[in-house]
GROMACS .gro file of C-alpha atoms in nm:
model
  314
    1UNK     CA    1   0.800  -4.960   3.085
    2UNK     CA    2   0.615  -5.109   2.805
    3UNK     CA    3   0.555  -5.402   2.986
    4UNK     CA    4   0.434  -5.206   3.292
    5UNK     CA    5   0.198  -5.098   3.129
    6UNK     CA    6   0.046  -5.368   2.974
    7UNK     CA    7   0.045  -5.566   3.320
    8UNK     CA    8  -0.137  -5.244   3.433
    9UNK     CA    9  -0.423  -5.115   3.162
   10UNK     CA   10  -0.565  -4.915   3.460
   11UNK     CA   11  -0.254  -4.741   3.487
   12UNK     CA   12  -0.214  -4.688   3.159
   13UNK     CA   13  -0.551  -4.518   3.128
   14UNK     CA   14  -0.501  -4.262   3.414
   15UNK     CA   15  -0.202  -4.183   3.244
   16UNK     CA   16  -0.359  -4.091   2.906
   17UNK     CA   17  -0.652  -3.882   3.127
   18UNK     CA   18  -0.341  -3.669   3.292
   19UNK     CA   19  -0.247  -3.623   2.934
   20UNK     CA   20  -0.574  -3.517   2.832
   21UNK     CA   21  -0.624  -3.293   3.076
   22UNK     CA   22  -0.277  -3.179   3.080
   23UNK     CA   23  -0.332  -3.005   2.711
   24UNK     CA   24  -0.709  -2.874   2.802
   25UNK     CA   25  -0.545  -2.678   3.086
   26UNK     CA   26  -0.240  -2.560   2.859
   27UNK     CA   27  -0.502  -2.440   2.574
   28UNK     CA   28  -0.702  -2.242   2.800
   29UNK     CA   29  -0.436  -2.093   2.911
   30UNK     CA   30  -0.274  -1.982   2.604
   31UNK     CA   31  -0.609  -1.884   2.527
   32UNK     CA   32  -0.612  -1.662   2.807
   33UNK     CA   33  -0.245  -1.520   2.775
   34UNK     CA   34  -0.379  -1.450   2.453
   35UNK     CA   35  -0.682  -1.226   2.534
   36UNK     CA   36  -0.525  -1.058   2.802
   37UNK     CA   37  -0.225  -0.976   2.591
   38UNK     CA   38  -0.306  -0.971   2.262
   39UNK     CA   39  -0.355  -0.639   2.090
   40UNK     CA   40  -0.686  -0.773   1.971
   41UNK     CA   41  -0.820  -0.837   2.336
   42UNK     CA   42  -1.084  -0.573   2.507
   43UNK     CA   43  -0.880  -0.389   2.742
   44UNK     CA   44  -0.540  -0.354   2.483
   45UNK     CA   45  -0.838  -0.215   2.231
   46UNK     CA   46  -0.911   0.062   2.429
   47UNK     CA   47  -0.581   0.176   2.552
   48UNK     CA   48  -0.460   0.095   2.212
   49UNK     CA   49  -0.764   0.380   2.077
   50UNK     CA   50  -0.691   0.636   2.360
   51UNK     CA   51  -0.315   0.607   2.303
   52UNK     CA   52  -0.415   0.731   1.925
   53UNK     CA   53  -0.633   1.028   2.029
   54UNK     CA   54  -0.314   1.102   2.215
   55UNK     CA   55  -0.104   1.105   1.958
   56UNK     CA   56  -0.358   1.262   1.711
   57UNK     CA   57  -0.386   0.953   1.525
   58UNK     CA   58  -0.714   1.042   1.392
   59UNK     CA   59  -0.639   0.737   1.128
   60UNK     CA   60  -0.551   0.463   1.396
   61UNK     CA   61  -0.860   0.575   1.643
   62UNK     CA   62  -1.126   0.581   1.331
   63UNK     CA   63  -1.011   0.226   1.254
   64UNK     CA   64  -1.113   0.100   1.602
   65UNK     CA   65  -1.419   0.228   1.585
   66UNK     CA   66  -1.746  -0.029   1.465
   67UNK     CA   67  -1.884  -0.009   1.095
   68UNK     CA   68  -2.224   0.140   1.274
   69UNK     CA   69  -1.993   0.388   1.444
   70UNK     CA   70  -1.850   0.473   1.147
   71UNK     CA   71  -2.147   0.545   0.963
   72UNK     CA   72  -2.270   0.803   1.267
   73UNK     CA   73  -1.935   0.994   1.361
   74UNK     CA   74  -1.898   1.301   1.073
   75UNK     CA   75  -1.559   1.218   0.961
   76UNK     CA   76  -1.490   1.629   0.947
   77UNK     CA   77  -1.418   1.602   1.309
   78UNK     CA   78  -1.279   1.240   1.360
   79UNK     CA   79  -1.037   1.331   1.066
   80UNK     CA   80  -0.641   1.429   1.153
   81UNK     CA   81  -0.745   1.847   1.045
   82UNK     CA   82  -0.934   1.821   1.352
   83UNK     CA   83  -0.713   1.645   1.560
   84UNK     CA   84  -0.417   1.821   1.495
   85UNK     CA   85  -0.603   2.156   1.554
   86UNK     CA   86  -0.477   2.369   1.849
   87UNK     CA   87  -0.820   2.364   1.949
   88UNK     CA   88  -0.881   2.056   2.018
   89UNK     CA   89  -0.752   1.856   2.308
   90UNK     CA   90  -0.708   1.523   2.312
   91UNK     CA   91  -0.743   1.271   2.715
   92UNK     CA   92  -0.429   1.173   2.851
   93UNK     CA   93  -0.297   0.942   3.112
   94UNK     CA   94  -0.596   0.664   3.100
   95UNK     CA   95  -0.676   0.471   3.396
   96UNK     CA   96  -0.939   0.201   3.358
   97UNK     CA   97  -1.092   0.132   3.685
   98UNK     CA   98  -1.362  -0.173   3.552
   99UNK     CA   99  -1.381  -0.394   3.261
  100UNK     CA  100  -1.664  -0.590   3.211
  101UNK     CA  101  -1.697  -0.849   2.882
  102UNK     CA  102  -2.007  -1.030   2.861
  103UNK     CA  103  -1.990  -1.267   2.504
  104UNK     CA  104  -1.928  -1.036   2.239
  105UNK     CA  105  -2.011  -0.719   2.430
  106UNK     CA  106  -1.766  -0.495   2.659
  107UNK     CA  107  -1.785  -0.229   2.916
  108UNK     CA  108  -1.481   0.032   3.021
  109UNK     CA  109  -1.519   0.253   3.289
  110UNK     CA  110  -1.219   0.491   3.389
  111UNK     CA  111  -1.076   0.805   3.421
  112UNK     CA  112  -0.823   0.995   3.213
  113UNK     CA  113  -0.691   1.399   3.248
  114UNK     CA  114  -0.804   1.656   3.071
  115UNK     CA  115  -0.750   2.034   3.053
  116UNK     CA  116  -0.580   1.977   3.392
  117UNK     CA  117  -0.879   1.792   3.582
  118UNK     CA  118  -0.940   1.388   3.597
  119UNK     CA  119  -1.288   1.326   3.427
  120UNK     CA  120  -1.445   0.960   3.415
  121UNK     CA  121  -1.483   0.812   3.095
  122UNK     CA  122  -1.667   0.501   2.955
  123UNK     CA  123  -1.692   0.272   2.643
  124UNK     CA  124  -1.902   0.011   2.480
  125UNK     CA  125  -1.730  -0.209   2.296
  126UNK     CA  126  -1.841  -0.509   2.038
  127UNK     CA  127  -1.700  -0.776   1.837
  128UNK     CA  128  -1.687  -0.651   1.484
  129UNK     CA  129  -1.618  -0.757   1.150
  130UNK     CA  130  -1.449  -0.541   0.914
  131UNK     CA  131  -1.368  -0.608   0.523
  132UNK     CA  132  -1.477  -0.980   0.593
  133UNK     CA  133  -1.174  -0.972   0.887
  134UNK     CA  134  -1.318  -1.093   1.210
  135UNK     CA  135  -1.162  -0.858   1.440
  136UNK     CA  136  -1.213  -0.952   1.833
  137UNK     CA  137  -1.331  -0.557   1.922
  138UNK     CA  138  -1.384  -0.217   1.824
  139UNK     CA  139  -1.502   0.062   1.985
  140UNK     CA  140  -1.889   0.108   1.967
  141UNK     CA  141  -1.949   0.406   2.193
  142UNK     CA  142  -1.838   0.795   2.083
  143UNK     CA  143  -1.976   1.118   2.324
  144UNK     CA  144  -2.174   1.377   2.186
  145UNK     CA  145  -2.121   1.718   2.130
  146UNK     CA  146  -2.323   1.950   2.266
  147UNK     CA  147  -2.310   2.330   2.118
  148UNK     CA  148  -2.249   2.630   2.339
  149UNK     CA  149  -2.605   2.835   2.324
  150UNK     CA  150  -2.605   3.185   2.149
  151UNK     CA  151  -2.712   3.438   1.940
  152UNK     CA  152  -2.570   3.302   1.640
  153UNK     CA  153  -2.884   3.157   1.443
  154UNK     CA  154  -2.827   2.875   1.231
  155UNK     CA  155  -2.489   2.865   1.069
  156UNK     CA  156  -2.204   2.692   1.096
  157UNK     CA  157  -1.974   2.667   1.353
  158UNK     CA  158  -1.564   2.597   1.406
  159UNK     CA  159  -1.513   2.308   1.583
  160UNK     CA  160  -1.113   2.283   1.667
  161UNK     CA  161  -1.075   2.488   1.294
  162UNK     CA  162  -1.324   2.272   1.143
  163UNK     CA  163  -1.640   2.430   0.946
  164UNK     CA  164  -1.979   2.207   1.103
  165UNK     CA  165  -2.332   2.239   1.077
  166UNK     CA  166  -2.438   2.445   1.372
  167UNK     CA  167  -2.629   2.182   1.604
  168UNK     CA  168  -2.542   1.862   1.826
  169UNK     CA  169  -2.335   1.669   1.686
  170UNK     CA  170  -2.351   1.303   1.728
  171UNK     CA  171  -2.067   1.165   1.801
  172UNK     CA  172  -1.714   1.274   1.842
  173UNK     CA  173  -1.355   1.174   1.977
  174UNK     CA  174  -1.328   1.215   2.339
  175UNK     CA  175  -1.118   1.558   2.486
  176UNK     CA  176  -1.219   1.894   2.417
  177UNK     CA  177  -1.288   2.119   2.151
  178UNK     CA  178  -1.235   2.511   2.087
  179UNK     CA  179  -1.578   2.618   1.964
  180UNK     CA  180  -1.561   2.987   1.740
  181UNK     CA  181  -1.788   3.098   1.449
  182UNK     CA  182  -1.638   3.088   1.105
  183UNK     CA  183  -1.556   3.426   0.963
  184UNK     CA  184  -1.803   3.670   0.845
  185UNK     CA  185  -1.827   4.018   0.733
  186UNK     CA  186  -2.054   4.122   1.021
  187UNK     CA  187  -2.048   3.917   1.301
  188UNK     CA  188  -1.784   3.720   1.500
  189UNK     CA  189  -1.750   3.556   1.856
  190UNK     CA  190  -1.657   3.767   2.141
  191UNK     CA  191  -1.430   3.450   2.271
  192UNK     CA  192  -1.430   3.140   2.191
  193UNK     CA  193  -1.578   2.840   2.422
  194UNK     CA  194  -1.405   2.513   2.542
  195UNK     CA  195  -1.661   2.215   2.506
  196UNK     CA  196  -1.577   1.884   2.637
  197UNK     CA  197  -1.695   1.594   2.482
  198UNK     CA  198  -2.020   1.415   2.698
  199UNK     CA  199  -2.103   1.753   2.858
  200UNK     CA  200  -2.479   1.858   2.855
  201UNK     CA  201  -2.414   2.196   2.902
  202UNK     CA  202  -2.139   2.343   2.692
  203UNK     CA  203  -2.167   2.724   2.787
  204UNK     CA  204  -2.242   3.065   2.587
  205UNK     CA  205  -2.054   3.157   2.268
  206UNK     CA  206  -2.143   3.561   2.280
  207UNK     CA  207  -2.171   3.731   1.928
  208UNK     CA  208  -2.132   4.082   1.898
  209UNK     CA  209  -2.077   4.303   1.588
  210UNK     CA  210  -1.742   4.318   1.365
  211UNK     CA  211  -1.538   4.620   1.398
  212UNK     CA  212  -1.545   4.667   1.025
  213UNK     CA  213  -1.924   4.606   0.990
  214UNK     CA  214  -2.051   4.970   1.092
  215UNK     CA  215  -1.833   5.173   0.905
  216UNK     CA  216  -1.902   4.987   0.574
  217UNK     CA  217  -2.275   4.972   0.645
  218UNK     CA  218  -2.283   5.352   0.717
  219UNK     CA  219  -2.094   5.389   0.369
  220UNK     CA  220  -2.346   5.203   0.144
  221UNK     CA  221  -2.624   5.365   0.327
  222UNK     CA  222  -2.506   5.736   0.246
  223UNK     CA  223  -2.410   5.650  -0.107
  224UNK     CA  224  -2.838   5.479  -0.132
  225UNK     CA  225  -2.950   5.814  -0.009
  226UNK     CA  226  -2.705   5.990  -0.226
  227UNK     CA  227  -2.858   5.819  -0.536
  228UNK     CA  228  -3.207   5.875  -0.427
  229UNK     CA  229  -3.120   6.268  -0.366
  230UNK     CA  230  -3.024   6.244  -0.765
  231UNK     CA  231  -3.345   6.176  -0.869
  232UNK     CA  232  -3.535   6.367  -1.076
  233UNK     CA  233  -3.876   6.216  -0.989
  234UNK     CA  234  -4.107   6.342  -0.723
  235UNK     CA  235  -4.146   6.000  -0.592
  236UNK     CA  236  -3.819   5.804  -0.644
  237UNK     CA  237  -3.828   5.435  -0.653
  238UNK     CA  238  -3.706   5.264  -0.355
  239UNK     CA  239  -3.588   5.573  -0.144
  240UNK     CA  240  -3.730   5.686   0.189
  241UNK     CA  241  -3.868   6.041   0.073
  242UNK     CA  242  -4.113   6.176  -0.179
  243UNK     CA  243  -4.285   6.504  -0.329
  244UNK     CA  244  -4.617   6.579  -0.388
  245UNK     CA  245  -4.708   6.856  -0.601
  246UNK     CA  246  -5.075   6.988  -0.716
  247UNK     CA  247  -4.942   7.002  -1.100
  248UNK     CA  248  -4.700   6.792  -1.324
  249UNK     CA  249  -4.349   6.857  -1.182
  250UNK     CA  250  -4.064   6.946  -1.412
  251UNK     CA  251  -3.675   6.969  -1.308
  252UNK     CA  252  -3.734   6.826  -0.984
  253UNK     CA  253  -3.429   6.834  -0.802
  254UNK     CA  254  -3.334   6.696  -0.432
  255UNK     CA  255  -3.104   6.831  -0.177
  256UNK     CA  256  -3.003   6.606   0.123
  257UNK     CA  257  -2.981   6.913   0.443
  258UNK     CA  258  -2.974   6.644   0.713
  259UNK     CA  259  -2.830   6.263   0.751
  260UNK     CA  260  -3.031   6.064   0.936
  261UNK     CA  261  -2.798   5.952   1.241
  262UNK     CA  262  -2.754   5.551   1.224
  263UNK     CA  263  -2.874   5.257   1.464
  264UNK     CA  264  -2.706   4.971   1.355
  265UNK     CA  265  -2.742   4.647   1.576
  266UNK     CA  266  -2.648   4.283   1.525
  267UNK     CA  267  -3.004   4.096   1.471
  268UNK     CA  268  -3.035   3.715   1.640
  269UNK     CA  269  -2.901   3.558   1.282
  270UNK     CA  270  -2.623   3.675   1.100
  271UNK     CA  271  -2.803   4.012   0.984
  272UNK     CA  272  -2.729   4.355   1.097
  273UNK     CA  273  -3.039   4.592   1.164
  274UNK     CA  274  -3.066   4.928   1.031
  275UNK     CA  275  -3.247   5.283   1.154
  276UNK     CA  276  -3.204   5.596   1.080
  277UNK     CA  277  -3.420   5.845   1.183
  278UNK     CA  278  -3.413   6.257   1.156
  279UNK     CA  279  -3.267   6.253   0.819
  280UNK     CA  280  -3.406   6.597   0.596
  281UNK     CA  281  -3.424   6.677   0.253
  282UNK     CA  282  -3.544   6.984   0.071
  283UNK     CA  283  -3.706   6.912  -0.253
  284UNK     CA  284  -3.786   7.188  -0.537
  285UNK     CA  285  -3.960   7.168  -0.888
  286UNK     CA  286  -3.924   7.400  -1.194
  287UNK     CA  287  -3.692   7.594  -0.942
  288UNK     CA  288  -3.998   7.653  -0.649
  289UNK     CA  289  -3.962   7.474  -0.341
  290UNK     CA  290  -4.194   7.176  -0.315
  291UNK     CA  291  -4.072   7.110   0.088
  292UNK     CA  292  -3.861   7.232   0.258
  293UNK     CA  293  -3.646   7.012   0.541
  294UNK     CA  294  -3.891   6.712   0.522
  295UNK     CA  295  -3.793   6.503   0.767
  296UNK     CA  296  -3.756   6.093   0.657
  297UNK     CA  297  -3.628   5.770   0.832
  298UNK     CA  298  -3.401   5.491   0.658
  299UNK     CA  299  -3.513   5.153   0.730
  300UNK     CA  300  -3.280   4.852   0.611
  301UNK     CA  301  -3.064   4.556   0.707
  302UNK     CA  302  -2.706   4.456   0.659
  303UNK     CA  303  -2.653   4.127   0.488
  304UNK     CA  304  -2.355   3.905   0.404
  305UNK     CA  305  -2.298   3.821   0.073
  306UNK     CA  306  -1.933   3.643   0.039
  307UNK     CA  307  -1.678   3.830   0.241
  308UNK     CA  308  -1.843   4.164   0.218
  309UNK     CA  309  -2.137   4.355   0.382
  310UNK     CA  310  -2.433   4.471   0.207
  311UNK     CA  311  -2.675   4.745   0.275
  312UNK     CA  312  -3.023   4.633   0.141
  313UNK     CA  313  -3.326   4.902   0.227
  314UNK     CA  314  -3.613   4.775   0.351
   0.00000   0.00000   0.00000
């Protein structure tokens, strides 16, 4: 053989070209096994991240997620208390339907089941580095969420059992999420409101008035008008009635003869509103009546302080 091929140099050149080209052909396919299979490679990335939001893996999903990504989604609802929530709902059965990588940029589109009903999905994904670890992709694409409209003003809501500030939100895990209000001593949702992930219309969260509200609003505002009825002034401080009298009054004395009957309606913030109106009082002086079944009105509000409901007159 040896001498073969040194009778034959041409020979022994194709030969070493074969060879040549033999282990070009066998690197770029390993290569490719290697992209297609590895768990580092585009399309394993993003079943690998919607495998975790199955599982409620908020841990796994965050880590697939870009460090610009990171920095945007609120980690109080891409955390595992959200996840595992009831409320919230994570995409099942994923079907990617196109998978486009251009360089060091990706696109997904497909389709996964939610709440009963297929819904398309996409994601952007990048090459990323993470911790100085050159990592072949992460996910660089989260939905927003979009709040259900409302009379609730400006507080915070419960997203899947998780306090937020009331407002879009960013970006979020995809599935869906069981919007409420946190609790409060006078208002609360009439039903909570499923929002998916991506939608740009997410419904109405209704408000209306705790059940416990009136009756402790009602309470406080007797026992203000019973404490302006023990006055001894002709015009007491803060209180919705007053005397006037031609001389100095001495021993003035109050007598509540009629409570004002209560309005007491939820405001558009987290206030209730107050009126009362046909209340009477009978007011005397030195032991003359000064007026007799003056009529007055209570004005006021109902305001939250902790877990309780406060009467403040306006």
């Amino acid at each position: 053989m040896r001498q073969l091929f040194r009778d034959r140099p041409g020979l022994r050149r194709r030969w070493r070209l074969i060879a040549a080209l033999t282990a070009v052909v066998t690197l770029v396919a390993a290569v490719a096994v290697y992209w297609q299979t590895s768990p580092m490679s585009a399309r394993d990335t993003v079943e690998a991240f919607y495998e975790a939001l199955a599982d409620r893996d908020a841990d796994r999903a965050r880590s697939m997620l870009s460090l610009d990504l990171v920095d945007r989604a609120p980690a109080a609802l891409t955390s595992g208390g959200a996840l595992w929530n009831p409320g919230y709902h994570p995409p099942q059965d994923l079907r990617i339907t196109k998978m486009d990588i251009r360089d060091d940029v990706g696109e997904m589109a497909g389709e996964y089941e939610l709440d009963g009903k297929r819904q398309k999905t996409g994601l952007y994904l990048i090459r990323d580095a993470r911790g100085g670890e050159r990592r072949p992709w992460s996910i660089n694409y989260l939905p927003g969420l979009e709040p259900p409209s409302g009379a609730y003003g400006f507080d915070a809501l419960l997203v899947a059992g998780t306090r937020v500030p009331a407002g879009f939100i960013e970006a979020v895990f995809h599935g869906s999420y069981l919007v409420s209000l946190p609790d409060h001593p006078i208002r609360e949702a009439e039903a909570p409101v499923t929002v998916r992930a991506g939608d740009r219309e997410s419904g109405v969260l209704r408000v209306r008035m705790r059940d416990s509200a009136r009756p402790a609003i009602e309470t406080q505002v007797r026992a203000y008008l019973d404490r302006c009825a023990a006055s001894t002034e002709p015009a007491p401080k803060g209180c919705p009635f007053s005397a006037w009298s031609p001389t100095a009054a001495t021993d003035v004395a109050w007598r509540i003869t009629q409570y004002p009957p209560l309005q007491i309606t939820l405001g558009s913030g987290s206030e209730a509103q107050v009126f009362g109106n046909g209340g009477t009082v009978t007011v005397s002086a030195g032991g003359a009546v000064l007026a007799e079944n003056m009529s007055f009105t209570v004005h006021g509000f109902g305001r939250a302080a902790g877990d309780r409901v406060v009467f403040v007159p306006r």
